Coordinates of C-alpha atoms and ligand atoms in Angstrom, one line a residue:
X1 CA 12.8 28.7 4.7
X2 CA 9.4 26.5 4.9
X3 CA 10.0 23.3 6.6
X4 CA 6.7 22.2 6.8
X5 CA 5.8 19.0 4.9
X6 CA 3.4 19.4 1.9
X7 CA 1.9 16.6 0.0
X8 CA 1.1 16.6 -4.0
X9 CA -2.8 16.8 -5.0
X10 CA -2.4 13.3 -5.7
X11 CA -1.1 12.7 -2.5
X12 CA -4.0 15.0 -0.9
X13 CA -6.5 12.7 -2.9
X14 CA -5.1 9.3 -2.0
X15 CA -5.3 10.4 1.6
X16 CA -9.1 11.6 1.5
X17 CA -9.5 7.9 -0.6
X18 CA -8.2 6.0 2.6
X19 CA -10.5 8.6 4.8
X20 CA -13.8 8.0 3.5
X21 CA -12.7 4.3 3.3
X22 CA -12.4 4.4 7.0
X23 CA -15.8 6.5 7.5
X24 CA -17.9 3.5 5.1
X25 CA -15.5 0.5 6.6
X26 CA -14.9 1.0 10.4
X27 CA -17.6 1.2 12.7
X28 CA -16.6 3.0 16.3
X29 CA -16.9 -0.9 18.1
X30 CA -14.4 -2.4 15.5
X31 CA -11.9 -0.1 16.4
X32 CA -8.5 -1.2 18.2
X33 CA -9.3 -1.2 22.1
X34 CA -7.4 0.6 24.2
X35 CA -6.2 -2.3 26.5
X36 CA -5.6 -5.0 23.7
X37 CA -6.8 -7.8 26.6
X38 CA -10.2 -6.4 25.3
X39 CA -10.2 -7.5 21.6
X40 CA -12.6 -9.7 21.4
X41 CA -13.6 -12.1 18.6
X42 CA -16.3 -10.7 16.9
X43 CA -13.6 -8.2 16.4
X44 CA -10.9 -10.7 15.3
X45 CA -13.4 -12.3 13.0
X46 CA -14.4 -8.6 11.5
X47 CA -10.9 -7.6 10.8
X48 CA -10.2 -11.0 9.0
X49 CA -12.2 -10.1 6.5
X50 CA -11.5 -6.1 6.1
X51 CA -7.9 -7.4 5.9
X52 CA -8.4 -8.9 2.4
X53 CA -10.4 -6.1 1.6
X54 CA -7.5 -3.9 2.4
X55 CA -4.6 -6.2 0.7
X56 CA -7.0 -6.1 -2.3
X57 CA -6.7 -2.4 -2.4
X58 CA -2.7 -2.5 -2.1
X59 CA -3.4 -0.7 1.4
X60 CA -2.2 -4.2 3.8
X61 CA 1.2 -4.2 3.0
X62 CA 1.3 -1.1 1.3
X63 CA 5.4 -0.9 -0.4
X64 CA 5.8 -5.2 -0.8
X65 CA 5.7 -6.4 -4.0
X66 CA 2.3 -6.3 -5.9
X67 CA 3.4 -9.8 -7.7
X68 CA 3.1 -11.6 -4.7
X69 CA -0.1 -9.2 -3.1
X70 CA 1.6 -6.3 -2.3
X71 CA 0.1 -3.0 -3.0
X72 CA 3.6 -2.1 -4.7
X73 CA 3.1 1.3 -3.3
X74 CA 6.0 3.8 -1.9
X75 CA 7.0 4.9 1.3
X76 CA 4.8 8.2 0.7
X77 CA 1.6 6.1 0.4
X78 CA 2.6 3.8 3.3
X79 CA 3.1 6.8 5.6
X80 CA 0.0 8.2 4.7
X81 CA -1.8 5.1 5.0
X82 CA -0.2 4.8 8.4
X83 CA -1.4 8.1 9.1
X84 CA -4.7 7.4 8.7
X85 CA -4.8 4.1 10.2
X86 CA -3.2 5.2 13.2
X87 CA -5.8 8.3 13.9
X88 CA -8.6 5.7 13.0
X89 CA -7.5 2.7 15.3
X90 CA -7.3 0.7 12.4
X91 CA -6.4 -3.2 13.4
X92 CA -3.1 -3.9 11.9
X93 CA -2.4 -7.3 9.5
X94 CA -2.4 -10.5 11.6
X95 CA -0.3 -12.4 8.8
X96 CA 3.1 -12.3 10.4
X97 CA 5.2 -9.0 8.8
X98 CA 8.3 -10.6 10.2
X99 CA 8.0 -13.6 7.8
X100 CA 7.9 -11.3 4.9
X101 CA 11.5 -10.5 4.3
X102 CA 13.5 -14.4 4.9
X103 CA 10.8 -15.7 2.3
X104 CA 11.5 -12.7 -0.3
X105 CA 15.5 -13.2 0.1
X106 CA 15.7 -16.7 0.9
X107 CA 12.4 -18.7 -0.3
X108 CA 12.3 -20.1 -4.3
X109 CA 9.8 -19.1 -6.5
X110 CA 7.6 -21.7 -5.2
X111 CA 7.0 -21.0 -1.9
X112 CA 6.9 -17.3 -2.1
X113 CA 3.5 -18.4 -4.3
X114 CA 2.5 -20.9 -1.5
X115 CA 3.4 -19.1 1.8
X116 CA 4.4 -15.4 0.6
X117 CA 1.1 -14.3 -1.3
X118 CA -1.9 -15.9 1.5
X119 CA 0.3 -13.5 3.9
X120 CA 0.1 -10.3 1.9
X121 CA -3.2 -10.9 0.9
X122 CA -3.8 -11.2 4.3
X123 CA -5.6 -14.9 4.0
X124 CA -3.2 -16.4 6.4
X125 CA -0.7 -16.0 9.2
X126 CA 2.2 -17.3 11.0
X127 CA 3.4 -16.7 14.3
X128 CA 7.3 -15.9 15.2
X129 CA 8.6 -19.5 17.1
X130 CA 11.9 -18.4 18.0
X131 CA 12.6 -18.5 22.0
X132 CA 12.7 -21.6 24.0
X133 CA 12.9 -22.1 27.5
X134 CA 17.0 -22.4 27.4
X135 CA 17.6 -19.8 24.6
X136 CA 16.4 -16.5 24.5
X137 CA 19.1 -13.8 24.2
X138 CA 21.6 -16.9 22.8
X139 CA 18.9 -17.7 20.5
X140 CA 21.8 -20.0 18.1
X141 CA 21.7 -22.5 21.0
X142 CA 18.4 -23.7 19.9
X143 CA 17.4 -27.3 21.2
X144 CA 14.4 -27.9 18.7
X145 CA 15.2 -31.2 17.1
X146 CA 14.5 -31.9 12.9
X147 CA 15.1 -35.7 11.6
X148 CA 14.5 -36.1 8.3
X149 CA 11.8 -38.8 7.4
X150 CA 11.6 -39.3 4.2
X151 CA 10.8 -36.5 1.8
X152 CA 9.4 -34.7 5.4
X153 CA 10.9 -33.6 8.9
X154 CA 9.7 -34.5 12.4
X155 CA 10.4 -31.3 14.4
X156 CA 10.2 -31.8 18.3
X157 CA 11.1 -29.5 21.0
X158 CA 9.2 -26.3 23.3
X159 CA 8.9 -22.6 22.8
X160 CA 8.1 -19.9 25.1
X161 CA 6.8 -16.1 24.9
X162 CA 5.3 -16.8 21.1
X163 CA 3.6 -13.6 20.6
X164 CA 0.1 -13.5 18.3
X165 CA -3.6 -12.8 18.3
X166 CA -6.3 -14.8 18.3
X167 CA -7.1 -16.5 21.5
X168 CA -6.3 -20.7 20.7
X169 CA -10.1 -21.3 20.8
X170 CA -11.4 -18.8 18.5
X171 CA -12.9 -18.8 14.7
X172 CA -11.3 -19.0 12.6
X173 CA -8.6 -20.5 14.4
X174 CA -4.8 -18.7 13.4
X175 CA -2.2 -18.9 13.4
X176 CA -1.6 -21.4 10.1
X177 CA 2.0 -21.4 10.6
X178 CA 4.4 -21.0 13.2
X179 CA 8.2 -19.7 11.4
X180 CA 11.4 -20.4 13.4
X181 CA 14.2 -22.6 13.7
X182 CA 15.4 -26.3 14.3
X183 CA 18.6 -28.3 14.5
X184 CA 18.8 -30.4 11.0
X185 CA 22.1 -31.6 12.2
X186 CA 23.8 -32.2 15.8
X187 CA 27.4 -32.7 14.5
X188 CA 27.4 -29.3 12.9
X189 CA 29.3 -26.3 14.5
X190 CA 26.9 -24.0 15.6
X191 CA 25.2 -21.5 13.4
X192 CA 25.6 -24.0 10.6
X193 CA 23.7 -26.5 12.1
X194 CA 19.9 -24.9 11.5
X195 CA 16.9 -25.4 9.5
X196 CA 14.5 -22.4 9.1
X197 CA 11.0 -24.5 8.9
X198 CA 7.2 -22.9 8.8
X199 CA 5.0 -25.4 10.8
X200 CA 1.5 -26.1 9.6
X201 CA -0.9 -25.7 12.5
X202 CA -2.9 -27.4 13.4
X203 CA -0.6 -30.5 13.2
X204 CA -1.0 -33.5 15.2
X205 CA 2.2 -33.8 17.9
X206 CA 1.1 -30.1 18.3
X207 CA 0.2 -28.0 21.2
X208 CA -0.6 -23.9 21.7
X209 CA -0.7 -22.7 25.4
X210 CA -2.0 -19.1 26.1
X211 CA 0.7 -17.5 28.7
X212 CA -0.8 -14.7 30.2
X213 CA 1.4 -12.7 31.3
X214 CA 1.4 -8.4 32.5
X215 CA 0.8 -7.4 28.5
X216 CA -2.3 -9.5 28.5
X217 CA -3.2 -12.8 26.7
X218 CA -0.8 -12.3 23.4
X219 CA 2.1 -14.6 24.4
X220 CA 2.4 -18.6 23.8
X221 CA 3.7 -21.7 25.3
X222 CA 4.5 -24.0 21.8
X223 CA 5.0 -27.9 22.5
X224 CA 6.3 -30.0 19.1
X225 CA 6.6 -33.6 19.9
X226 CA 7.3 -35.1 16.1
X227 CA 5.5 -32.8 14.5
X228 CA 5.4 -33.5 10.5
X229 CA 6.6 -31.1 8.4
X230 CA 6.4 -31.2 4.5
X231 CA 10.0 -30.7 3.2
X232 CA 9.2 -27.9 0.9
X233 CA 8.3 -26.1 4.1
X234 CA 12.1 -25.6 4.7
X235 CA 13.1 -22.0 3.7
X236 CA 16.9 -21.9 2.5
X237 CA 19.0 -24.9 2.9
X238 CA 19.1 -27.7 5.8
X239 CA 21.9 -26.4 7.3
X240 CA 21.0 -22.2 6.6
X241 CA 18.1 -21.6 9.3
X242 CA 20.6 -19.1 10.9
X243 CA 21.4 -17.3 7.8
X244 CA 17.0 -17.1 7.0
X245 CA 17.0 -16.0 10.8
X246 CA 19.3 -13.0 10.2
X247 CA 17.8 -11.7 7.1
X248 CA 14.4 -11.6 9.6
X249 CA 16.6 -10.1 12.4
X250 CA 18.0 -7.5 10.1
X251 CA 14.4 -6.1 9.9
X252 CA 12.8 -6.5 13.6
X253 CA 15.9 -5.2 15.0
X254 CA 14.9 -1.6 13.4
X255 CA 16.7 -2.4 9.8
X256 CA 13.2 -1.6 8.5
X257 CA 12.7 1.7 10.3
X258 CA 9.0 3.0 10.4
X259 CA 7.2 4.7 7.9
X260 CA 5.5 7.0 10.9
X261 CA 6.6 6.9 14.0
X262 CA 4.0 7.9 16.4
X263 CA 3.5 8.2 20.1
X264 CA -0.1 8.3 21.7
X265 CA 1.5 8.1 25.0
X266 CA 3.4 11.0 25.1
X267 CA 0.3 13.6 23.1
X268 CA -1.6 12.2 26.0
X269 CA 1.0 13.5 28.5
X270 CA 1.1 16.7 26.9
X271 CA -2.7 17.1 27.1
X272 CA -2.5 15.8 30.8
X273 CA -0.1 19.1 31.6
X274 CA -2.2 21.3 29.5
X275 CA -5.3 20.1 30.6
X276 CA -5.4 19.1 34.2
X277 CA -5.8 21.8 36.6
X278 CA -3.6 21.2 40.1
X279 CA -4.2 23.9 43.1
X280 CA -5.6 26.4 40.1
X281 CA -3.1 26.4 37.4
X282 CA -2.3 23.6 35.0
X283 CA -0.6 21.2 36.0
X284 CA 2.1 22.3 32.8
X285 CA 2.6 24.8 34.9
X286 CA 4.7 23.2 37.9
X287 CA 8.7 23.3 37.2
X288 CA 9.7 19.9 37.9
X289 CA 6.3 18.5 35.6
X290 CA 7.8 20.9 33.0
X291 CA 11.3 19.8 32.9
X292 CA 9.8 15.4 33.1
X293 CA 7.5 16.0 30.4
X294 CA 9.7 18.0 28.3
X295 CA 12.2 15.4 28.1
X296 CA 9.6 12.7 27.2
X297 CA 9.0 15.1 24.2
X298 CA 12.2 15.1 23.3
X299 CA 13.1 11.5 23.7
X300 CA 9.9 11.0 21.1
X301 CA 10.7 13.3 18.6
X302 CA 14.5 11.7 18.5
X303 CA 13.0 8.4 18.1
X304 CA 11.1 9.6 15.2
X305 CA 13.7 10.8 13.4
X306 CA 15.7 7.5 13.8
X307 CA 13.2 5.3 12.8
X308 CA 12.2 7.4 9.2
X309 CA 15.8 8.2 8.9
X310 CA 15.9 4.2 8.6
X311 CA 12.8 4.0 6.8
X312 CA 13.9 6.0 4.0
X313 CA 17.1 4.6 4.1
X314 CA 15.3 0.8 3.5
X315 CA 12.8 2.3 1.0
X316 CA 15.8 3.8 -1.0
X317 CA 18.3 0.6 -0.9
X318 CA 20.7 2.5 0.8
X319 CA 23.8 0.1 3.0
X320 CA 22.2 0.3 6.2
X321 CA 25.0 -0.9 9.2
X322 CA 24.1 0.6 12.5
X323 CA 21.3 2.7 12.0
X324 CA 18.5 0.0 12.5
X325 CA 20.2 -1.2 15.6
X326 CA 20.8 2.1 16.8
X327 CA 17.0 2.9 16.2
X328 CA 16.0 0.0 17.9
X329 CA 17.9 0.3 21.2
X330 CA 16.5 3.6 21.6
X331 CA 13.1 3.4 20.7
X332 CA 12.8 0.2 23.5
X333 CA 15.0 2.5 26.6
X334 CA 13.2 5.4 25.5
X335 CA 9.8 4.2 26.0
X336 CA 11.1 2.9 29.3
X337 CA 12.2 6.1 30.6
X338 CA 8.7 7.6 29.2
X339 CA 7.0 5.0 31.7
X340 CA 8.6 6.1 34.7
X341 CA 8.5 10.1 33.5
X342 CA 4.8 9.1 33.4
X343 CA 4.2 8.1 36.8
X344 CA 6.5 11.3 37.9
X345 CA 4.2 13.3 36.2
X346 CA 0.9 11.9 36.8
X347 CA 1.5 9.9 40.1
X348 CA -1.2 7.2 40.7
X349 CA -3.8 8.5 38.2
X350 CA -1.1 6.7 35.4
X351 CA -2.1 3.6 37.5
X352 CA -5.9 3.6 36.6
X353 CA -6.9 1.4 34.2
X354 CA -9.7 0.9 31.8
X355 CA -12.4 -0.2 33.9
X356 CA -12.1 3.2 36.1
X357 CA -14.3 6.1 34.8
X358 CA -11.7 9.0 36.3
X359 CA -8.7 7.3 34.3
X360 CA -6.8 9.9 32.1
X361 CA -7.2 9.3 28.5
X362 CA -9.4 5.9 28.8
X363 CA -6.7 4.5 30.8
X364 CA -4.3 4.7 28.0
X365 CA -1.0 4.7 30.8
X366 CA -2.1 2.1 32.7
X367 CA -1.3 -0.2 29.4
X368 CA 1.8 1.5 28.7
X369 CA 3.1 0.9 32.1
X370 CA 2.1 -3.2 31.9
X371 CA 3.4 -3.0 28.1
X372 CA 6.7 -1.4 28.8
X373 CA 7.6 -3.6 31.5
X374 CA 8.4 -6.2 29.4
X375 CA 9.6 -3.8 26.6
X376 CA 13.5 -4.4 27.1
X377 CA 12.8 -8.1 25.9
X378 CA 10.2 -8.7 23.4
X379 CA 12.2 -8.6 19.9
X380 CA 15.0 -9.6 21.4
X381 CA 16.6 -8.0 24.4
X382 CA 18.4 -4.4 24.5
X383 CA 21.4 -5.8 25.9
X384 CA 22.0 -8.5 22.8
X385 CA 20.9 -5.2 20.3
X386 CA 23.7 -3.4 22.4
X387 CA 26.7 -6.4 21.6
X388 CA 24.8 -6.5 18.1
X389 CA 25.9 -2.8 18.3
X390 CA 29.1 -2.9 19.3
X391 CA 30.0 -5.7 16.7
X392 CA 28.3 -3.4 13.9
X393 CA 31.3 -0.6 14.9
X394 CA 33.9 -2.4 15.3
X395 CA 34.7 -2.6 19.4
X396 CA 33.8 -6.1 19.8
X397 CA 35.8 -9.1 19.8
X398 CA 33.9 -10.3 16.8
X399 CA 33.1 -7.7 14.1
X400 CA 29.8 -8.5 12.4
X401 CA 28.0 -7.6 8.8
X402 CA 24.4 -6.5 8.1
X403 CA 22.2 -9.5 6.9
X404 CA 20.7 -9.6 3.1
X405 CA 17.4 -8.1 3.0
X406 CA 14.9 -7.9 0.5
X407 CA 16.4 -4.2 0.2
X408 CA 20.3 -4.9 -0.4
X409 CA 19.9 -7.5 -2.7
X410 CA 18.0 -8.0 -5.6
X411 CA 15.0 -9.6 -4.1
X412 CA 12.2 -7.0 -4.8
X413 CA 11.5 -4.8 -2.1
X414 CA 7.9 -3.8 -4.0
X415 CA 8.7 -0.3 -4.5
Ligands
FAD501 C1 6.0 -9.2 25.4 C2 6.9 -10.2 24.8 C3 6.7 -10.7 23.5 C4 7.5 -11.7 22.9 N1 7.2 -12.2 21.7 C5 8.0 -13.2 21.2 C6 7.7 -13.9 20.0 O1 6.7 -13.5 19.3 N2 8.4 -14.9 19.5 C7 9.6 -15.3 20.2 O2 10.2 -16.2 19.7 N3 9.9 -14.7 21.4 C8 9.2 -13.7 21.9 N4 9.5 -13.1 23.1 C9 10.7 -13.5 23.8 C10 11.9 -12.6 23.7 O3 12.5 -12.6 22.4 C11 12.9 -13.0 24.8 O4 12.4 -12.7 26.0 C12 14.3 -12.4 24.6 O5 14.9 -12.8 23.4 C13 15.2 -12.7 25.8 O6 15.3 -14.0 26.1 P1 15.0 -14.6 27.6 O7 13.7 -14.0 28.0 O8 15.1 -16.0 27.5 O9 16.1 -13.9 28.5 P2 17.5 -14.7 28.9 O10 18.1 -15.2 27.7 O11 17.2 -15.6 30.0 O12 18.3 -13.4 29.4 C14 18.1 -12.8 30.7 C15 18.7 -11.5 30.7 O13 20.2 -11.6 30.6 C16 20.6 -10.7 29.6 N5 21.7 -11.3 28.8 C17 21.9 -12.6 28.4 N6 23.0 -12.8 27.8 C18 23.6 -11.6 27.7 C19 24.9 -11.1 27.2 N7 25.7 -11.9 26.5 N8 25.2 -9.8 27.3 C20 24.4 -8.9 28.0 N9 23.2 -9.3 28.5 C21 22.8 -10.6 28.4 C22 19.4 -10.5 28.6 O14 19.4 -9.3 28.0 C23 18.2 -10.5 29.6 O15 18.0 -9.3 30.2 C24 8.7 -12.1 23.7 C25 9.0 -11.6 24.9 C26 8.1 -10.7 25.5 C27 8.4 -10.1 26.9

């Protein structure tokens, strides 16, 4: 029996389309840097652009609805597209994926044309405000305050760790929204007590803090102090930010799955044993480098299978309970235990970064190391996925239901 994949002529062709797109489009310089602290803005401002380009092709956000400037593509096309992008260093979408799914589900017909099309059509972006300083893995015990002031809300309060490119100071300044939660009303019982509110930035009252942190520069410090909000910028009800949350949660907690599933890290690591000669043979070669490596290789290919096992599940409306979570947890430990099988393997040259010419693979595990580190947390942590888990099968004190999300309920999922 032939297991090997095999694509139509159509498919063949659509694939040497997005090729020769790449070869006219993307010089070698505007490619994704290795160490992401080295994106610079000429290359922010480049990307920008190509991303309209791209939307305006269907290729940005390949399977989301063409409507509202999706490519209304299928999963076929977005893993090809993937594909390609991923061999080329393409830079992916700055708009704010996350966003995507609580405005299909939850958002009227309105705001998906003011908010939900300038995101696919990559013309603007929003950043994820969610942690504060006293809630991260409680995230419900969110101390952002919304009063209603007139038709408007006047949201005050701090966030911590916001994830997004550019820099604060660059051009065109982004984000143009920050999405996330605040209490509408403080005699509520939790949960029920939320507003889910998009943020014009700039706004006066407002302030954007680089953190910089082991990743690099991508993470924020957020500071509202009555910061006006127009009240069609409230997605689902006053008292339903919880319920928008979820349906978002549903999808970054590996609901969503990945159309392909790569990893750089460990090809390089198989290279390094192939490659790398150690007292004459390769270093492949040694038993206990074998055994590391080999498990790395595993761990990967498991992951994988998770991910477009949820994938297709998504793309197909089928009920998805645990699988996303199950995904999720994995993909975060594994790449963990792929760190540390990485400095086993390659002792200190996995500790050479960018800036040294004898690094392995451009410095490539240097990243991963600083990246990982705080792997177990950005998302949310493992351990809440874990009780997330547990409630998902039953063996918690409270037993818990999948969110809506653009692919259980009607809300078109594009393809
Ligand atoms: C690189 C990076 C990018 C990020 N990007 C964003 C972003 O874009 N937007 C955003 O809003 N946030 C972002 N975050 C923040 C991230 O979501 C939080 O770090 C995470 O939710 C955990 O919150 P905390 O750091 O406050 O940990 P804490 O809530 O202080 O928890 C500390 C530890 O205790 C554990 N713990 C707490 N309660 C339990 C429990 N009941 N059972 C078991 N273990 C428990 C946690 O798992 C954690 O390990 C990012 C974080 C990182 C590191």
């Amino acid at each position: 029996m032939d297991f090997a994949i095999s694509y139509t002529k159509e498919q063949d062709q659509f694939r040497q389309e997005i090729r020769d797109w790449i070869a006219e489009n993307v010089p070698e310089d505007m490619k994704e840097p290795i160490d992401g602290r080295d994106f610079t803005e000429g290359q922010y401002r480049f990307w920008r652009e190509k991303h309209k380009e791209l939307a305006a092709k269907g290729w940005l956000y390949p399977t989301q609805p063409k409507e509202y400037g999706g490519g209304g593509l299928n999963g076929e096309h977005e893993t090809i597209i993937l594909e390609e992008f991923d061999r080329a260093r393409v830079v992916r979408s700055f708009s704010g994926a996350l966003v995507i799914p609580p405005l299909l589900v939850w958002g009227t017909e309105e705001q998906k044309q003011k908010f939900l099309v300038p995101f696919l059509t990559g013309e603007k972006a929003t950043w994820q405000r969610l942690t504060e300083p006293q809630s991260g893995a409680d995230l419900a015990n969110v101390q952002a305050k919304a009063v209603r002031d007139g038709d408007d809300w006047l949201l005050s309060g701090q966030n911590v760790f916001i994830s997004g490119r550019p820099r604060p100071e660059w051009t065109p300044s982004g984000p143009n929204y920050l999405h996330g939660m605040a209490v509408t009303d403080t005699d509520a019982p939790r949960h029920r007590n939320l507003g889910f509110f998009l943020v014009p930035v700039p706004s006066p009252g407002l302030e954007i803090r680089e953190m910089n942190l082991l990743p690099g520069h991508d993470q924020h410090a957020v500071f509202m102090d009555n910061v006006r909000v127009p009240g069609d910028h409230l997605i689902g009800g006053d008292h339903q930010g919880w319920q928008v949350f979820q349906t978002l949660g549903e999808v970054e907690h590996g609901g969503g799955g990945s159309a392909f599933p790569s990893d750089e890290a460990v090809d390089n690591l198989i290279a390094y044993n192939q490659q790398t000669k150690l007292r004459g043979s390769s270093v492949g070669s040694d038993p206990l480098a074998q055994q590391v490596t080999m498990n790395a290789y595993i761990d990967a290919h498991v992951d994988g299978l998770f991910a477009k096992r949820t994938y297709w599940m998504y793309e197909n409306r089928k009920d998805i309970v645990f699988e996303g979570n199950v995904a999720n947890v994995h993909n975060r430990d594994y790449e963990c235990r792929n760190a540390i099988r990485m400095r086993e393997v390659m002792g200190m040259y996995s500790l050479l970064d960018v800036q040294e010419p004898g690094a392995p693979h451009g410095g490539a595990q240097e990243v991963y190391q600083r990246d990982k580190a705080g792997q177990r947390h950005a998302g949310g942590s493992t351990n809440i996925a874990r009780v997330i888990l547990a409630r998902r099968l039953g063996i918690s004190r409270t037993q818990e239901r999948p969110a809506p999300t653009p692919s259980s309920t009607a809300a078109n999922s594009g393809s």
